[in-house]
Amino acid sequence: MGGPVGGERPDEPAPAVSGRDTKALKVHRASRPEGTRVRAGAVEIGGPGFVVMAGPCAVEGSEQVERAAAAVASAGAHVLRGGVFKPRTSPYAFQGMGEPGLHVLAEAGRRHGMPIISEVMEPAQLPLMEESTDILQVGARNMQNYSLLRALGKARKPVLLKRGLSATLQEWLLAAEYILDGGNEQVMLCERGIRTFETELRNTLDLAAVAWAKQRSHLPVIVDPSHATGVPELILPMSLAAAAAGADGLLIEVHPRPEQAMCDGHQALTPERFQTLMRRLPAVLGAVDRHLWRPDGPAQVARAR
């Protein structure tokens, strides 16, 4: 697929993703009606199994990550999350541990048999991140970082693409198109809340976007209720709502001591609250003919370990 996606003039809008002119887009469901299944280690995302990715917002040290990994693994999480490069609103806020933190996260993932997901912020970080992570996360602020998206199109690892804070649904899918157009078809979309006029919550979770993306695109859709609400008490009900809306999984922040967290502790679940969420999910998933992901057989169990 060559040429620009938009019109002839710079001020012409790109065609609507749901419109007739874009059925040739790689991201459109018409190009793969059966849907895409993404593989991260032994875990499959996008099939009948619902996948939960959980862990701290930021890697702060080996003890913190070990406690978080042990807690989410015992509760039934499938993928360990943790940020080592942190894009922060303030330049004075904790920016992450960088490469040492990545090694800590990777070791915890190996110990507990979970693939890991972490955010990549620029193309220069890709060689390091590809070597140690199983899923490369693109944060909301980088959804339209086109140099990064093009580099991820050549990456050998799955990509989770978060929706931008004020991005339209069309812009979100066209950002994913950059990655697919580069040759990497292992892409997931992540709804993480959008910025609206509402001030009570950190963001506004757009559940209609989840159902829309599942209908318009063949890519798996993940929901991040932690950033979407910023309120721990709302993470459980919004997680259940996401499952009912057709999401393929969740991305949730869990910290052993949220009150001591160096990043986003106010929106992290305690291990106990996370266990409650995991216990509640199966009933809702069953109502929409889904279930928590589980290995298919002994070989897959061994790979997960």
Short mmCIF file of C-alpha atoms in Angstrom, two decimals:
data_model
loop_
_atom_site.label_atom_id
_atom_site.label_comp_id
_atom_site.label_asym_id
_atom_site.label_seq_id
_atom_site.Cartn_x
_atom_site.Cartn_y
_atom_site.Cartn_z
CA MET A 1 0.00 0.00 0.00
CA GLY A 2 1.77 3.14 -1.19
CA GLY A 3 1.13 6.84 -0.93
CA PRO A 4 -0.37 8.96 1.82
CA VAL A 5 -3.49 7.92 3.69
CA GLY A 6 -4.96 11.43 3.65
CA GLY A 7 -6.08 13.65 0.78
CA GLU A 8 -4.06 15.50 -1.83
CA ARG A 9 -3.80 18.72 0.18
CA PRO A 10 -2.21 18.86 3.67
CA ASP A 11 -5.43 20.20 5.17
CA GLU A 12 -7.58 17.38 3.79
CA PRO A 13 -8.67 14.88 6.43
CA ALA A 14 -7.78 11.22 6.13
CA PRO A 15 -10.73 9.07 5.04
CA ALA A 16 -12.83 7.50 7.77
CA VAL A 17 -11.51 4.07 8.71
CA SER A 18 -15.04 2.65 8.44
CA GLY A 19 -15.53 4.12 4.97
CA ARG A 20 -15.47 2.41 1.59
CA ASP A 21 -12.15 3.97 0.57
CA THR A 22 -10.15 2.27 3.31
CA LYS A 23 -11.13 -1.39 2.99
CA ALA A 24 -7.63 -2.00 1.67
CA LEU A 25 -6.11 -0.88 4.98
CA LYS A 26 -4.22 -3.69 6.67
CA VAL A 27 -5.78 -2.77 10.01
CA HIS A 28 -9.36 -3.17 8.74
CA ARG A 29 -11.29 -6.32 9.72
CA ALA A 30 -12.09 -6.97 6.07
CA SER A 31 -8.42 -7.83 5.54
CA ARG A 32 -8.56 -10.56 8.19
CA PRO A 33 -12.16 -11.44 9.16
CA GLU A 34 -11.08 -14.23 11.48
CA GLY A 35 -9.17 -11.77 13.69
CA THR A 36 -5.52 -11.60 14.71
CA ARG A 37 -4.07 -13.65 17.54
CA VAL A 38 -0.94 -12.26 19.15
CA ARG A 39 1.61 -14.56 20.76
CA ALA A 40 3.73 -13.39 23.71
CA GLY A 41 5.80 -16.26 25.04
CA ALA A 42 3.29 -19.04 25.68
CA VAL A 43 0.37 -16.63 26.03
CA GLU A 44 -2.09 -16.07 23.19
CA ILE A 45 -4.04 -12.81 23.00
CA GLY A 46 -7.06 -12.35 20.78
CA GLY A 47 -8.54 -15.84 20.95
CA PRO A 48 -11.30 -17.04 23.28
CA GLY A 49 -9.00 -16.68 26.29
CA PHE A 50 -9.05 -13.35 28.15
CA VAL A 51 -5.56 -12.15 29.14
CA VAL A 52 -4.64 -10.07 32.19
CA MET A 53 -1.40 -8.06 32.25
CA ALA A 54 -0.54 -6.75 35.70
CA GLY A 55 2.29 -5.29 37.74
CA PRO A 56 3.69 -1.97 38.92
CA CYS A 57 3.55 1.23 36.90
CA ALA A 58 7.30 1.61 37.33
CA VAL A 59 10.11 -0.74 38.27
CA GLU A 60 11.57 0.72 41.47
CA GLY A 61 13.81 -2.12 42.66
CA SER A 62 14.18 -5.88 42.82
CA GLU A 63 12.23 -6.37 46.06
CA GLN A 64 9.25 -4.33 44.87
CA VAL A 65 9.09 -6.12 41.51
CA GLU A 66 9.48 -9.55 43.08
CA ARG A 67 6.63 -8.93 45.50
CA ALA A 68 4.40 -7.56 42.75
CA ALA A 69 5.24 -10.42 40.38
CA ALA A 70 4.59 -13.06 43.02
CA ALA A 71 1.26 -11.45 43.90
CA VAL A 72 -0.09 -11.12 40.37
CA ALA A 73 1.16 -14.57 39.34
CA SER A 74 -0.52 -16.25 42.30
CA ALA A 75 -3.76 -14.40 41.52
CA GLY A 76 -3.74 -15.71 37.95
CA ALA A 77 -2.26 -12.90 35.83
CA HIS A 78 -0.71 -13.96 32.54
CA VAL A 79 1.74 -11.15 31.69
CA LEU A 80 3.94 -9.07 34.01
CA ARG A 81 3.96 -5.33 33.35
CA GLY A 82 6.46 -2.75 34.55
CA GLY A 83 7.84 0.52 33.21
CA VAL A 84 11.58 1.15 33.04
CA PHE A 85 11.47 4.24 30.79
CA LYS A 86 8.78 6.58 32.09
CA PRO A 87 7.36 9.56 30.14
CA ARG A 88 6.33 11.92 32.94
CA THR A 89 4.45 15.20 32.77
CA SER A 90 7.03 16.84 35.04
CA PRO A 91 10.76 16.66 34.21
CA TYR A 92 11.41 16.38 37.95
CA ALA A 93 9.31 13.24 38.43
CA PHE A 94 10.83 9.74 38.58
CA GLN A 95 11.82 8.84 35.02
CA GLY A 96 12.40 5.11 35.53
CA MET A 97 15.41 2.89 36.20
CA GLY A 98 16.27 2.32 32.55
CA GLU A 99 18.32 -0.73 31.57
CA PRO A 100 18.98 -1.99 35.14
CA GLY A 101 15.24 -1.94 35.75
CA LEU A 102 14.62 -3.92 32.58
CA HIS A 103 16.91 -6.69 33.80
CA VAL A 104 15.06 -6.75 37.14
CA LEU A 105 11.70 -7.05 35.37
CA ALA A 106 12.92 -9.74 32.98
CA GLU A 107 14.33 -11.83 35.83
CA ALA A 108 11.06 -11.59 37.77
CA GLY A 109 9.16 -12.65 34.66
CA ARG A 110 11.39 -15.70 34.24
CA ARG A 111 11.05 -16.66 37.89
CA HIS A 112 7.27 -16.57 37.78
CA GLY A 113 6.77 -17.93 34.28
CA MET A 114 5.28 -14.78 32.78
CA PRO A 115 6.17 -12.87 29.62
CA ILE A 116 6.81 -9.18 30.27
CA ILE A 117 5.54 -5.94 28.76
CA SER A 118 7.29 -2.57 29.05
CA GLU A 119 7.13 0.78 27.30
CA VAL A 120 9.52 1.86 24.57
CA MET A 121 9.76 5.62 24.01
CA GLU A 122 12.10 6.05 21.05
CA PRO A 123 13.66 4.00 18.24
CA ALA A 124 17.09 4.05 19.90
CA GLN A 125 15.70 1.96 22.78
CA LEU A 126 14.42 -0.82 20.54
CA PRO A 127 17.50 -3.08 20.41
CA LEU A 128 17.64 -3.24 24.21
CA MET A 129 13.89 -3.63 24.63
CA GLU A 130 13.53 -6.29 21.94
CA GLU A 131 16.24 -8.35 23.58
CA SER A 132 14.55 -8.50 26.99
CA THR A 133 10.81 -7.86 26.62
CA ASP A 134 8.03 -9.99 25.15
CA ILE A 135 5.65 -7.12 24.34
CA LEU A 136 6.65 -3.58 23.37
CA GLN A 137 4.25 -0.95 24.70
CA VAL A 138 3.66 2.38 22.99
CA GLY A 139 2.34 4.92 25.49
CA ALA A 140 -0.49 7.36 24.82
CA ARG A 141 1.91 10.27 24.32
CA ASN A 142 3.75 8.39 21.59
CA MET A 143 0.75 7.09 19.65
CA GLN A 144 1.61 9.50 16.84
CA ASN A 145 5.38 9.27 17.13
CA TYR A 146 5.69 8.14 13.54
CA SER A 147 9.43 7.46 13.64
CA LEU A 148 8.82 5.07 16.52
CA LEU A 149 5.82 3.46 14.81
CA ARG A 150 7.82 2.84 11.64
CA ALA A 151 10.65 1.31 13.65
CA LEU A 152 8.17 -0.95 15.44
CA GLY A 153 6.94 -2.10 12.05
CA LYS A 154 10.31 -3.78 11.63
CA ALA A 155 10.43 -5.15 15.19
CA ARG A 156 10.29 -8.87 15.93
CA LYS A 157 8.10 -8.52 19.01
CA PRO A 158 4.37 -7.85 19.54
CA VAL A 159 3.32 -4.23 20.07
CA LEU A 160 0.62 -2.84 22.36
CA LEU A 161 -0.48 0.55 21.02
CA LYS A 162 -2.22 2.82 23.50
CA ARG A 163 -4.76 5.33 22.25
CA GLY A 164 -3.63 8.95 22.53
CA LEU A 165 -5.15 11.19 25.19
CA SER A 166 -7.22 13.10 22.61
CA ALA A 167 -6.97 10.78 19.63
CA THR A 168 -9.96 9.98 17.49
CA LEU A 169 -10.76 6.35 16.72
CA GLN A 170 -9.64 6.93 13.15
CA GLU A 171 -6.26 8.31 14.26
CA TRP A 172 -5.79 5.34 16.60
CA LEU A 173 -6.29 2.77 13.86
CA LEU A 174 -4.16 4.69 11.39
CA ALA A 175 -1.35 4.74 13.95
CA ALA A 176 -1.61 0.95 14.09
CA GLU A 177 -1.54 0.91 10.28
CA TYR A 178 1.97 2.37 10.38
CA ILE A 179 3.18 -0.68 12.31
CA LEU A 180 1.35 -3.22 10.16
CA ASP A 181 2.53 -1.50 6.99
CA GLY A 182 6.11 -2.02 8.16
CA GLY A 183 5.59 -5.77 8.33
CA ASN A 184 4.81 -6.37 12.02
CA GLU A 185 1.31 -7.86 12.21
CA GLN A 186 1.50 -8.69 15.93
CA VAL A 187 -0.25 -5.54 17.15
CA MET A 188 -2.77 -4.93 19.94
CA LEU A 189 -4.85 -1.82 20.54
CA CYS A 190 -5.20 -0.44 24.08
CA GLU A 191 -8.01 1.85 25.23
CA ARG A 192 -6.64 3.76 28.25
CA GLY A 193 -9.15 6.56 28.63
CA ILE A 194 -9.36 9.89 26.85
CA ARG A 195 -9.23 13.50 28.02
CA THR A 196 -12.63 15.17 28.25
CA PHE A 197 -14.17 18.08 30.16
CA GLU A 198 -14.68 15.77 33.17
CA THR A 199 -12.41 16.56 36.14
CA GLU A 200 -13.46 14.02 38.78
CA LEU A 201 -11.56 11.20 37.08
CA ARG A 202 -8.07 11.15 35.62
CA ASN A 203 -9.48 10.25 32.19
CA THR A 204 -12.75 8.98 30.72
CA LEU A 205 -12.90 5.31 29.76
CA ASP A 206 -14.38 4.98 26.27
CA LEU A 207 -15.98 1.54 26.28
CA ALA A 208 -17.80 2.27 23.03
CA ALA A 209 -14.34 2.48 21.45
CA VAL A 210 -13.66 -1.10 22.54
CA ALA A 211 -16.73 -2.48 20.77
CA TRP A 212 -16.09 -0.22 17.76
CA ALA A 213 -12.46 -1.31 17.42
CA LYS A 214 -13.43 -4.99 17.65
CA GLN A 215 -15.91 -4.50 14.80
CA ARG A 216 -13.76 -2.30 12.56
CA SER A 217 -10.38 -3.93 13.14
CA HIS A 218 -9.05 -7.48 13.39
CA LEU A 219 -6.55 -6.53 16.13
CA PRO A 220 -6.98 -7.61 19.77
CA VAL A 221 -8.19 -4.85 22.09
CA ILE A 222 -6.88 -4.39 25.64
CA VAL A 223 -8.31 -2.01 28.25
CA ASP A 224 -6.26 -0.12 30.86
CA PRO A 225 -8.73 0.77 33.64
CA SER A 226 -5.97 2.11 35.89
CA HIS A 227 -5.13 5.12 33.70
CA ALA A 228 -8.70 5.38 32.44
CA THR A 229 -10.06 6.15 35.90
CA GLY A 230 -7.16 6.97 38.22
CA VAL A 231 -9.30 5.65 41.08
CA PRO A 232 -8.60 2.20 42.58
CA GLU A 233 -12.24 1.73 43.62
CA LEU A 234 -13.34 2.02 39.98
CA ILE A 235 -10.83 -0.40 38.49
CA LEU A 236 -12.83 -3.53 39.34
CA PRO A 237 -16.20 -2.38 37.91
CA MET A 238 -14.54 -0.92 34.81
CA SER A 239 -12.57 -4.14 34.30
CA LEU A 240 -15.78 -6.15 34.40
CA ALA A 241 -17.44 -3.68 32.05
CA ALA A 242 -14.50 -3.97 29.63
CA ALA A 243 -14.83 -7.75 29.62
CA ALA A 244 -18.55 -7.43 28.89
CA ALA A 245 -17.87 -4.94 26.07
CA GLY A 246 -15.71 -7.45 24.22
CA ALA A 247 -12.16 -6.55 25.27
CA ASP A 248 -9.53 -9.27 24.86
CA GLY A 249 -7.69 -8.41 28.06
CA LEU A 250 -6.72 -5.90 30.72
CA LEU A 251 -3.61 -3.91 31.64
CA ILE A 252 -3.70 -3.19 35.38
CA GLU A 253 -1.33 -1.52 37.83
CA VAL A 254 -0.63 -3.52 40.99
CA HIS A 255 1.83 -2.43 43.68
CA PRO A 256 2.67 -4.16 46.99
CA ARG A 257 2.60 -0.75 48.74
CA PRO A 258 0.72 1.80 46.59
CA GLU A 259 1.19 4.53 49.19
CA GLN A 260 4.97 4.27 48.70
CA ALA A 261 4.97 4.02 44.90
CA MET A 262 7.25 6.39 42.98
CA CYS A 263 4.79 6.58 40.10
CA ASP A 264 0.96 6.54 39.99
CA GLY A 265 0.48 4.90 43.38
CA HIS A 266 -2.92 6.57 43.65
CA GLN A 267 -4.29 4.36 40.87
CA ALA A 268 -2.59 1.06 41.74
CA LEU A 269 -4.42 -1.90 43.20
CA THR A 270 -3.11 -3.71 46.25
CA PRO A 271 -2.49 -7.46 45.76
CA GLU A 272 -5.65 -8.17 47.78
CA ARG A 273 -7.83 -6.00 45.55
CA PHE A 274 -6.29 -7.57 42.47
CA GLN A 275 -7.14 -11.04 43.77
CA THR A 276 -10.75 -9.94 44.18
CA LEU A 277 -10.83 -8.68 40.60
CA MET A 278 -9.46 -11.97 39.27
CA ARG A 279 -12.10 -13.90 41.21
CA ARG A 280 -14.89 -11.76 39.77
CA LEU A 281 -13.83 -11.88 36.11
CA PRO A 282 -14.85 -15.48 35.22
CA ALA A 283 -18.56 -14.89 35.83
CA VAL A 284 -18.69 -11.92 33.46
CA LEU A 285 -16.51 -13.63 30.87
CA GLY A 286 -18.77 -16.66 30.94
CA ALA A 287 -21.75 -14.47 30.10
CA VAL A 288 -20.06 -13.44 26.83
CA ASP A 289 -18.72 -16.93 26.00
CA ARG A 290 -15.15 -16.16 27.06
CA HIS A 291 -12.84 -17.44 29.77
CA LEU A 292 -9.54 -16.50 31.36
CA TRP A 293 -6.68 -17.64 29.15
CA ARG A 294 -5.18 -20.98 30.09
CA PRO A 295 -2.48 -23.15 28.49
CA ASP A 296 -3.80 -25.70 26.01
CA GLY A 297 -1.64 -28.55 27.20
CA PRO A 298 1.49 -29.72 29.06
CA ALA A 299 3.87 -28.31 26.44
CA GLN A 300 2.38 -24.84 26.77
CA VAL A 301 2.45 -25.08 30.55
CA ALA A 302 6.15 -25.93 30.38
CA ARG A 303 6.83 -22.96 28.10
CA ALA A 304 5.01 -20.65 30.48
CA ARG A 305 7.24 -21.81 33.30
#
